Each structure stands twice: as structure tokens, then as C-alpha cells.
Amino acid sequence: MVESMGRHVLSVRDLAVEFGGDRGTLRALDGVSLDLHAGRVLGVVGESGCGKSVTARAILGILDRAGKVTGGQVLLDPGTSSQQDLVALDPNSQTMRGVRGGRIGLIFQEPMTALSVHYTVGNQIVEAIRAHRELSKADARNRAIELLGEVGIPRPESRVDAYPFQLSGGLRQRVGIAMALAADPQILIADEPTTALDVTTQAQVLALLRRLQRDKGIALMLITHDMGVIAQMADDVAVMYLGRIAEFSPVRDLFARPRHPYTRALLRSVPSIRAEPRDRLATIGGTVPHPGARPSGCAFHPRCPEVIAGRCDQSAPRPVPPLEAGAACFLNEGAA
Ligand SMILES: Nc1ncnc2c1ncn2[C@@H]1O[C@H](COP(=O)(O)OP(=O)(O)OP(=O)(O)O)[C@@H](O)[C@H]1O
Ligand SMILES: [Mg+2]
């Protein structure tokens, strides 16, 4: 058990997601287990296509129509008398609508996903507040101004009447964060929230998220493909590969002694601060296979520099047990 965990607020257990298509079904998630704790940041990292966004969307019941949860559970308030399995709920039900945006706030990569071009930011935050709280329009407007101030927007009492297109990308993402916080959620899921921003703005928005998350004791699931963001933000880290958890570790262990060869490869691909901008990054050889063509045994074996012939291609390593640090790799089995 990882030390000094906060209250357990969400448990994903053995989650499986499949997408149906003309050429049969494709398993995008295959037994993912994750835990979110109050006041902690879970970083979820991995290359493109490994299932980070599908995990977030499955938790929130907003998979594309072709996608279906085919196994596992998403437990809200696990182990309490109000425990609920979100997978068992109709994604369009009243309860699920209350959970989305109410209990669990969502921050997108592109803030315009959550914002409309037709309404002022104030009106949109007021709507988001009143969807989940019984407040008068005037009170909700005051709360919206307060929220804009909390996310560091200068002159919130005038910016509340601005339209999104009148704001810079950085300010728009701050508005996106204010929207996500409208109903005081205890859980936030942020899917690449700063990828669309320039480096300076990215650092500012991440610092803001970290501060808000700490001050409010929020459990944050932060999705990124950037190990630098993980280092800055995460308490715990889940490394994903091809729809599974390759490694789960507290952040310090992950950088000090990465257990999975995939994690080691990801760490080697981080650009050094001192590297010349034009230096080629060390990248991981090959590409992530398509989930429809999952390699036998350990899915990483064709790209793994430490592959054990006759073993890694033959059988799959044990999944990382929930709440335990570890790696799904034969090199780690038997080693405590
Ligand atoms: N709407 C969809 N229809 C079919 N397959 C999908 C759909 N959405 C995702 N997938 C499949 O699920 C897998 C995981 O996708 P996902 O979007 O979760 O990746 P990701 O880790 O978020 O990648 P990125 O870093 O590029 O955002 C991909 O291989 C993709 O082919
Ligand atoms: Mg994604």
C-alpha cells in the first residue's frame, strides 16, 4: 500500500472497453485498475493510443457510441454506504448527469470543447453552477465571478461578460478550469489540459491546477504523455501501455527506480533541459501496436530492450494488483 493516501474516492477495477466496427471488435482497455484519493494527483502517462482518454471517458460514461464497457467496475465512494458502480448506471440517467460535472469535474485539452462560442463565459459558468446547485441567477453570477478570480483571471467582474473568443488560449483554459470547478467536485479528471498551450502558459496553468487541487483537497486524475508534467504534478503514477497498466508507482520511485522497461524507455525519451533544442530526442523504437493486433505475451515485448526470448512472447505477466506499487513485467515477478 502506498503510504499516506488520502480518503479513497474512486476505484476503477478491471475495466474493459471494446469498440465495435466493420472489422470486428477492438479491445481498447483490458483490465485497467486505478484508484483516486482525496488531495492526491494520479498521473496517467503513456504513448498515444494506449487508452488514457478512453479510461477517462469510460469513467464518465461519455464513450463514443461505438464504445462499450464490457467488464469491470467504476466505484464512486468505494467502501462507504453510498458506494455506486457508475458502470451499472445508464450514461444518460439523472444520476450519471449529476455525477458528471457534479461529483466529477472534467477539464479538456481544448477548452472550446467545454465552452460555447455563443455565450459569455459568465453565462456558461452560471449554467454549470445551476445545473448542480440550487442558486439564484444573481448568486450564481457572483459565484462565477469568484471562480474566475480563483483561477487567476484578472478583472473577473468585467471578464465575466466576455465571450470565449475574446480571451487568449491560456485564459480560456482557466475558464475551462472554472467551469470544471463550478459544482465543487471532489474529483477532477484533466485530459492533456495544457497540451494546446505554449510552454510558459502551460507551466502557469499546471501550477494553478496544482494549487487549486491542494487547497480544495481534490483527487485529480491528470492525463499526459509528458514525463515532465508527471514530475511536476503527480503524487502517484500509472503508466499505461496498449490498454493495460504497465506500472503503478509513487512518483519518486518511478523516477528513482522505474520497474518496467517501458517506463525506463519513456524516461529516456524525456528531453534534457540542457539539450540543444535541435538535439534529437531518444525515442522508443517502433510504435504502439494497434489494439486489434495485440502482440502475444507481454504486449511490449516486440519493442522491449530487455525482452526474455521464449518467455515474454509466450505468456502475459501478472497485472499490477490494485493499490500496490509494481510492474506487469516478468523481470519484477518474484522480486518484492
Ligand atoms: N471512437 C473510437 N472508435 C474506435 N476506436 C477508438 C475510439 N476511440 C479510441 N479508440 C481506440 O482506443 C485506443 C485508445 O485510445 P485513446 O484515445 O484512449 O488513446 P490515448 O492514450 O488517449 O492517446 P493520445 O495520447 O493520442 O490522446 C486507440 O488505439 C484507439 O484506436
Ligand atoms: Mg487521449
Short mmCIF file of C-alpha atoms and ligand atoms in Angstrom, two decimals:
data_model
loop_
_atom_site.label_atom_id
_atom_site.label_comp_id
_atom_site.label_asym_id
_atom_site.label_seq_id
_atom_site.Cartn_x
_atom_site.Cartn_y
_atom_site.Cartn_z
CA MET A 1 0.00 0.00 0.00
CA VAL A 2 1.38 3.38 -0.96
CA GLU A 3 2.00 5.50 2.14
CA SER A 4 -0.10 8.47 3.31
CA MET A 5 -3.02 8.05 0.97
CA GLY A 6 -5.98 10.39 1.39
CA ARG A 7 -9.58 9.24 1.55
CA HIS A 8 -10.40 6.83 -1.23
CA VAL A 9 -12.91 8.49 -3.59
CA LEU A 10 -12.91 6.44 -6.80
CA SER A 11 -11.83 2.91 -7.66
CA VAL A 12 -11.62 1.58 -11.18
CA ARG A 13 -11.48 -2.21 -11.17
CA ASP A 14 -10.61 -4.44 -14.11
CA LEU A 15 -12.18 -2.07 -16.59
CA ALA A 16 -12.56 -3.40 -20.13
CA VAL A 17 -13.74 -1.32 -23.09
CA GLU A 18 -14.40 -2.52 -26.62
CA PHE A 19 -15.13 -0.62 -29.80
CA GLY A 20 -17.32 -2.25 -32.41
CA GLY A 21 -16.56 -1.66 -36.07
CA ASP A 22 -16.83 -3.11 -39.56
CA ARG A 23 -13.81 -5.28 -38.96
CA GLY A 24 -14.94 -6.74 -35.65
CA THR A 25 -14.44 -5.56 -32.11
CA LEU A 26 -11.34 -3.96 -30.78
CA ARG A 27 -10.36 -4.14 -27.12
CA ALA A 28 -9.09 -0.67 -26.17
CA LEU A 29 -8.95 -1.30 -22.40
CA ASP A 30 -8.11 -4.67 -20.99
CA GLY A 31 -8.34 -4.88 -17.21
CA VAL A 32 -7.43 -1.40 -16.01
CA SER A 33 -7.46 -0.77 -12.25
CA LEU A 34 -6.81 2.66 -10.75
CA ASP A 35 -7.56 4.49 -7.50
CA LEU A 36 -8.13 8.15 -6.79
CA HIS A 37 -7.55 9.63 -3.34
CA ALA A 38 -8.64 12.94 -1.87
CA GLY A 39 -5.85 15.51 -2.00
CA ARG A 40 -3.67 13.45 -4.34
CA VAL A 41 -2.78 13.63 -8.01
CA LEU A 42 -2.74 10.43 -10.05
CA GLY A 43 -0.74 10.97 -13.22
CA VAL A 44 -1.68 8.71 -16.10
CA VAL A 45 1.01 8.55 -18.75
CA GLY A 46 1.77 6.59 -21.90
CA GLU A 47 2.21 6.99 -25.63
CA SER A 48 -0.57 7.93 -28.00
CA GLY A 49 -3.23 5.25 -28.34
CA CYS A 50 -2.52 3.46 -25.04
CA GLY A 51 -6.01 4.13 -23.67
CA LYS A 52 -5.67 7.21 -21.47
CA SER A 53 -8.63 9.12 -22.90
CA VAL A 54 -10.76 6.00 -23.20
CA THR A 55 -10.19 5.37 -19.48
CA ALA A 56 -11.37 8.91 -18.64
CA ARG A 57 -14.36 8.70 -20.97
CA ALA A 58 -15.38 5.28 -19.65
CA ILE A 59 -15.29 6.55 -16.05
CA LEU A 60 -17.55 9.46 -17.01
CA GLY A 61 -19.90 7.45 -19.24
CA ILE A 62 -19.08 9.52 -22.32
CA LEU A 63 -17.60 6.91 -24.65
CA ASP A 64 -18.39 7.30 -28.34
CA ARG A 65 -21.39 5.29 -29.42
CA ALA A 66 -19.24 2.51 -30.86
CA GLY A 67 -17.55 2.07 -27.47
CA LYS A 68 -18.83 -0.15 -24.68
CA VAL A 69 -17.69 -1.07 -21.21
CA THR A 70 -17.60 -4.86 -21.38
CA GLY A 71 -16.27 -5.58 -17.93
CA GLY A 72 -15.18 -4.20 -14.60
CA GLN A 73 -16.40 -1.53 -12.23
CA VAL A 74 -16.05 2.19 -11.58
CA LEU A 75 -16.82 2.63 -7.90
CA LEU A 76 -17.61 6.09 -6.60
CA ASP A 77 -17.14 6.41 -2.81
CA PRO A 78 -15.79 2.84 -2.61
CA GLY A 79 -16.25 1.03 0.67
CA THR A 80 -18.83 3.51 2.01
CA SER A 81 -22.58 3.14 2.38
CA SER A 82 -23.05 5.44 -0.62
CA GLN A 83 -20.80 3.37 -2.92
CA GLN A 84 -22.07 3.38 -6.50
CA ASP A 85 -20.87 1.46 -9.55
CA LEU A 86 -21.01 4.01 -12.37
CA VAL A 87 -20.70 1.26 -14.98
CA ALA A 88 -24.08 -0.09 -13.85
CA LEU A 89 -25.78 3.28 -14.44
CA ASP A 90 -27.32 4.43 -17.71
CA PRO A 91 -24.90 7.10 -19.02
CA ASN A 92 -27.92 9.35 -19.75
CA SER A 93 -29.59 8.84 -16.38
CA GLN A 94 -30.25 11.70 -13.98
CA THR A 95 -27.79 10.18 -11.51
CA MET A 96 -25.00 9.98 -14.07
CA ARG A 97 -25.65 13.56 -15.18
CA GLY A 98 -25.33 14.58 -11.55
CA VAL A 99 -22.03 12.72 -11.26
CA ARG A 100 -20.59 14.28 -14.44
CA GLY A 101 -19.77 17.87 -13.67
CA GLY A 102 -21.22 17.50 -10.16
CA ARG A 103 -19.13 14.91 -8.33
CA ILE A 104 -16.51 14.64 -11.08
CA GLY A 105 -15.30 17.73 -12.93
CA LEU A 106 -13.78 17.42 -16.36
CA ILE A 107 -11.06 19.53 -18.00
CA PHE A 108 -10.40 19.01 -21.70
CA GLN A 109 -7.29 19.54 -23.80
CA GLU A 110 -9.09 22.13 -25.88
CA PRO A 111 -11.23 24.38 -23.63
CA MET A 112 -13.59 25.12 -26.52
CA THR A 113 -14.78 21.51 -26.18
CA ALA A 114 -16.48 22.60 -22.96
CA LEU A 115 -17.30 26.18 -23.99
CA SER A 116 -19.79 27.54 -26.48
CA VAL A 117 -18.84 30.41 -28.80
CA HIS A 118 -22.35 31.85 -28.47
CA TYR A 119 -22.48 32.71 -24.78
CA THR A 120 -20.40 34.80 -22.41
CA VAL A 121 -18.12 32.89 -20.09
CA GLY A 122 -20.21 34.17 -17.18
CA ASN A 123 -23.44 32.77 -18.56
CA GLN A 124 -21.79 29.41 -19.19
CA ILE A 125 -20.38 29.16 -15.68
CA VAL A 126 -23.75 30.25 -14.24
CA GLU A 127 -25.42 27.44 -16.23
CA ALA A 128 -22.85 24.93 -15.00
CA ILE A 129 -23.41 26.03 -11.38
CA ARG A 130 -27.19 25.95 -11.64
CA ALA A 131 -27.18 22.52 -13.29
CA HIS A 132 -25.88 21.13 -10.00
CA ARG A 133 -26.76 23.64 -7.27
CA GLU A 134 -29.91 25.50 -6.32
CA LEU A 135 -28.69 29.07 -6.50
CA SER A 136 -30.45 32.19 -7.80
CA LYS A 137 -29.07 33.65 -11.03
CA ALA A 138 -27.64 36.60 -9.11
CA ASP A 139 -25.92 34.37 -6.56
CA ALA A 140 -24.62 32.09 -9.30
CA ARG A 141 -23.22 35.10 -11.15
CA ASN A 142 -21.42 36.23 -8.01
CA ARG A 143 -20.05 32.72 -7.58
CA ALA A 144 -18.94 32.74 -11.25
CA ILE A 145 -17.00 35.98 -10.68
CA GLU A 146 -15.46 34.47 -7.55
CA LEU A 147 -14.45 31.35 -9.52
CA LEU A 148 -12.88 33.44 -12.30
CA GLY A 149 -10.86 35.19 -9.61
CA GLU A 150 -9.83 31.84 -8.08
CA VAL A 151 -8.45 30.64 -11.41
CA GLY A 152 -6.37 33.79 -11.72
CA ILE A 153 -8.32 35.74 -14.33
CA PRO A 154 -7.59 39.44 -13.92
CA ARG A 155 -10.59 41.78 -13.53
CA PRO A 156 -13.11 38.95 -13.18
CA GLU A 157 -16.05 41.35 -12.69
CA SER A 158 -15.61 42.58 -16.26
CA ARG A 159 -14.22 39.36 -17.81
CA VAL A 160 -17.40 37.57 -16.70
CA ASP A 161 -19.17 39.26 -19.63
CA ALA A 162 -16.51 38.36 -22.21
CA TYR A 163 -17.06 35.80 -24.95
CA PRO A 164 -14.52 32.96 -25.14
CA PHE A 165 -13.08 34.25 -28.44
CA GLN A 166 -12.11 37.49 -26.69
CA LEU A 167 -9.73 35.58 -24.40
CA SER A 168 -6.26 34.13 -25.01
CA GLY A 169 -5.76 30.35 -25.05
CA GLY A 170 -4.35 30.45 -21.53
CA LEU A 171 -7.28 32.45 -20.14
CA ARG A 172 -9.72 30.19 -21.96
CA GLN A 173 -8.21 27.14 -20.28
CA ARG A 174 -8.52 28.96 -16.93
CA VAL A 175 -12.21 29.45 -17.75
CA GLY A 176 -12.33 25.71 -18.58
CA ILE A 177 -10.97 25.02 -15.10
CA ALA A 178 -13.51 27.41 -13.54
CA MET A 179 -16.28 25.52 -15.40
CA ALA A 180 -14.97 22.20 -14.10
CA LEU A 181 -14.97 23.60 -10.55
CA ALA A 182 -18.46 25.13 -10.83
CA ALA A 183 -20.16 22.48 -8.71
CA ASP A 184 -17.29 21.98 -6.23
CA PRO A 185 -16.41 18.47 -7.38
CA GLN A 186 -14.20 16.30 -5.14
CA ILE A 187 -12.76 14.63 -8.22
CA LEU A 188 -11.26 16.23 -11.32
CA ILE A 189 -10.24 14.48 -14.49
CA ALA A 190 -7.98 16.53 -16.75
CA ASP A 191 -7.13 15.04 -20.16
CA GLU A 192 -3.96 16.72 -21.50
CA PRO A 193 -5.17 20.08 -20.12
CA THR A 194 -2.14 22.06 -21.24
CA THR A 195 -1.01 20.29 -24.41
CA ALA A 196 -2.54 23.01 -26.62
CA LEU A 197 -0.76 25.84 -24.76
CA ASP A 198 2.68 27.37 -25.20
CA VAL A 199 5.32 26.29 -22.70
CA THR A 200 5.12 29.33 -20.38
CA THR A 201 1.34 29.31 -20.23
CA GLN A 202 1.44 25.55 -19.74
CA ALA A 203 3.60 25.93 -16.63
CA GLN A 204 1.28 28.61 -15.23
CA VAL A 205 -1.88 26.60 -15.81
CA LEU A 206 -0.29 23.48 -14.27
CA ALA A 207 0.78 25.47 -11.21
CA LEU A 208 -2.77 26.81 -10.89
CA LEU A 209 -4.24 23.31 -11.13
CA ARG A 210 -1.84 22.01 -8.52
CA ARG A 211 -2.67 24.87 -6.13
CA LEU A 212 -6.44 24.50 -6.53
CA GLN A 213 -6.20 20.73 -6.17
CA ARG A 214 -4.20 21.05 -2.93
CA ASP A 215 -6.31 23.86 -1.44
CA LYS A 216 -9.57 22.06 -2.10
CA GLY A 217 -8.32 18.55 -1.31
CA ILE A 218 -9.40 17.38 -4.76
CA ALA A 219 -8.49 13.97 -6.17
CA LEU A 220 -7.03 14.79 -9.58
CA MET A 221 -6.53 12.32 -12.41
CA LEU A 222 -4.12 14.04 -14.76
CA ILE A 223 -3.63 12.51 -18.18
CA THR A 224 -0.49 13.42 -20.08
CA HIS A 225 2.09 11.94 -22.42
CA ASP A 226 4.73 14.21 -20.88
CA MET A 227 7.02 12.85 -18.14
CA GLY A 228 7.96 16.46 -17.27
CA VAL A 229 4.33 17.16 -16.38
CA ILE A 230 4.28 13.95 -14.31
CA ALA A 231 7.38 15.07 -12.40
CA GLN A 232 5.86 18.48 -11.66
CA MET A 233 2.35 17.36 -10.77
CA ALA A 234 1.84 13.74 -9.77
CA ASP A 235 1.88 12.01 -6.40
CA ASP A 236 1.26 8.59 -7.91
CA VAL A 237 1.72 7.45 -11.48
CA ALA A 238 0.01 4.86 -13.63
CA VAL A 239 1.97 4.05 -16.78
CA MET A 240 -0.30 2.64 -19.48
CA TYR A 241 0.60 0.51 -22.47
CA LEU A 242 -1.88 -0.82 -25.00
CA GLY A 243 -4.92 -0.71 -22.76
CA ARG A 244 -3.26 -2.04 -19.60
CA ILE A 245 -1.36 -0.67 -16.62
CA ALA A 246 2.32 -1.41 -17.16
CA GLU A 247 3.47 0.13 -13.87
CA PHE A 248 1.99 1.86 -10.86
CA SER A 249 4.34 3.73 -8.51
CA PRO A 250 4.59 6.74 -6.23
CA VAL A 251 6.19 9.44 -8.37
CA ARG A 252 9.54 9.42 -6.57
CA ASP A 253 10.02 5.69 -7.09
CA LEU A 254 9.00 5.99 -10.71
CA PHE A 255 11.87 8.36 -11.44
CA ALA A 256 14.39 6.85 -8.99
CA ARG A 257 13.84 3.17 -9.84
CA PRO A 258 11.42 2.61 -12.67
CA ARG A 259 10.30 -1.03 -12.58
CA HIS A 260 9.04 -1.56 -16.12
CA PRO A 261 11.30 -1.42 -19.20
CA TYR A 262 8.56 0.64 -20.84
CA THR A 263 8.76 3.23 -18.05
CA ARG A 264 12.55 3.30 -18.42
CA ALA A 265 12.15 3.87 -22.15
CA LEU A 266 9.67 6.69 -21.58
CA LEU A 267 12.07 8.33 -19.12
CA ARG A 268 14.93 8.11 -21.60
CA SER A 269 12.80 9.91 -24.17
CA VAL A 270 12.38 12.99 -21.94
CA PRO A 271 14.40 15.89 -23.37
CA SER A 272 17.08 17.11 -21.01
CA ILE A 273 16.76 20.75 -20.00
CA ARG A 274 20.31 21.33 -21.17
CA ALA A 275 19.92 19.58 -24.50
CA GLU A 276 20.24 21.73 -27.58
CA PRO A 277 16.76 22.37 -28.93
CA ARG A 278 17.68 20.62 -32.14
CA ASP A 279 19.08 17.50 -30.47
CA ARG A 280 17.05 14.52 -31.45
CA LEU A 281 15.10 13.06 -28.57
CA ALA A 282 15.82 9.48 -27.78
CA THR A 283 12.59 7.82 -28.79
CA ILE A 284 11.31 4.37 -28.17
CA GLY A 285 11.93 2.11 -31.14
CA GLY A 286 8.85 1.14 -33.10
CA THR A 287 5.32 2.30 -32.48
CA VAL A 288 2.47 1.27 -30.23
CA PRO A 289 0.75 -1.66 -31.96
CA HIS A 290 -2.90 -1.28 -32.86
CA PRO A 291 -5.16 -2.84 -30.19
CA GLY A 292 -6.56 -5.06 -32.95
CA ALA A 293 -3.09 -6.55 -33.41
CA ARG A 294 -2.04 -7.06 -29.80
CA PRO A 295 1.26 -8.98 -29.70
CA SER A 296 1.27 -12.32 -27.90
CA GLY A 297 2.51 -12.49 -24.32
CA CYS A 298 3.56 -9.11 -22.95
CA ALA A 299 2.30 -6.52 -25.45
CA PHE A 300 5.53 -4.52 -25.10
CA HIS A 301 7.85 -7.45 -25.90
CA PRO A 302 8.47 -6.61 -29.59
CA ARG A 303 9.88 -3.21 -28.55
CA CYS A 304 11.43 -4.20 -25.24
CA PRO A 305 15.22 -3.88 -24.91
CA GLU A 306 15.14 -6.37 -22.02
CA VAL A 307 12.90 -8.99 -23.64
CA ILE A 308 13.40 -12.57 -22.44
CA ALA A 309 13.07 -14.76 -25.53
CA GLY A 310 10.73 -17.69 -25.13
CA ARG A 311 9.07 -16.10 -22.11
CA CYS A 312 7.79 -12.59 -22.78
CA ASP A 313 6.38 -13.57 -26.17
CA GLN A 314 4.69 -16.66 -24.76
CA SER A 315 2.68 -15.56 -21.75
CA ALA A 316 1.44 -12.32 -20.27
CA PRO A 317 2.91 -11.08 -16.98
CA ARG A 318 0.57 -10.68 -13.98
CA PRO A 319 -1.31 -7.38 -13.85
CA VAL A 320 -0.27 -4.90 -11.15
CA PRO A 321 -2.56 -5.53 -8.15
CA PRO A 322 -4.69 -2.50 -7.21
CA LEU A 323 -3.20 -0.17 -4.57
CA GLU A 324 0.21 -1.79 -4.80
CA ALA A 325 3.28 -0.37 -6.43
CA GLY A 326 4.55 -2.71 -9.10
CA ALA A 327 5.02 -3.51 -12.75
CA ALA A 328 3.42 -6.02 -15.06
CA CYS A 329 6.75 -7.49 -16.13
CA PHE A 330 8.46 -10.86 -15.66
CA LEU A 331 11.64 -9.05 -14.58
CA ASN A 332 9.69 -7.92 -11.50
CA GLU A 333 7.82 -11.08 -10.66
CA GLY A 334 9.16 -12.72 -7.57
CA ALA A 335 11.05 -9.56 -6.63
CA ALA A 336 9.19 -7.80 -3.80
N1 LIG B 1 -14.17 6.25 -31.12
C1 LIG B 1 -13.33 5.24 -31.26
N2 LIG B 1 -13.57 4.24 -32.13
C2 LIG B 1 -12.71 3.21 -32.28
N3 LIG B 1 -11.59 3.09 -31.58
C3 LIG B 1 -11.29 4.02 -30.69
C4 LIG B 1 -12.13 5.16 -30.48
N4 LIG B 1 -11.57 5.93 -29.52
C5 LIG B 1 -10.44 5.32 -29.17
N5 LIG B 1 -10.27 4.17 -29.86
C6 LIG B 1 -9.14 3.22 -29.74
O1 LIG B 1 -8.79 3.09 -28.39
C7 LIG B 1 -7.38 3.14 -28.21
C8 LIG B 1 -7.03 4.07 -27.11
O2 LIG B 1 -7.35 5.40 -27.49
P1 LIG B 1 -7.19 6.66 -26.54
O3 LIG B 1 -7.86 7.79 -27.22
O4 LIG B 1 -7.64 6.32 -25.18
O5 LIG B 1 -5.62 6.88 -26.52
P2 LIG B 1 -4.78 7.96 -25.69
O6 LIG B 1 -3.89 7.20 -24.76
O7 LIG B 1 -5.71 8.96 -25.10
O8 LIG B 1 -3.88 8.60 -26.83
P3 LIG B 1 -3.47 10.14 -27.09
O9 LIG B 1 -2.21 10.36 -26.29
O10 LIG B 1 -3.20 10.18 -28.55
O11 LIG B 1 -4.60 11.03 -26.66
C9 LIG B 1 -6.78 3.57 -29.55
O12 LIG B 1 -6.00 2.52 -30.02
C10 LIG B 1 -7.93 3.79 -30.46
O13 LIG B 1 -7.74 3.04 -31.63
MG MG B 2 -6.05 10.95 -25.43
#
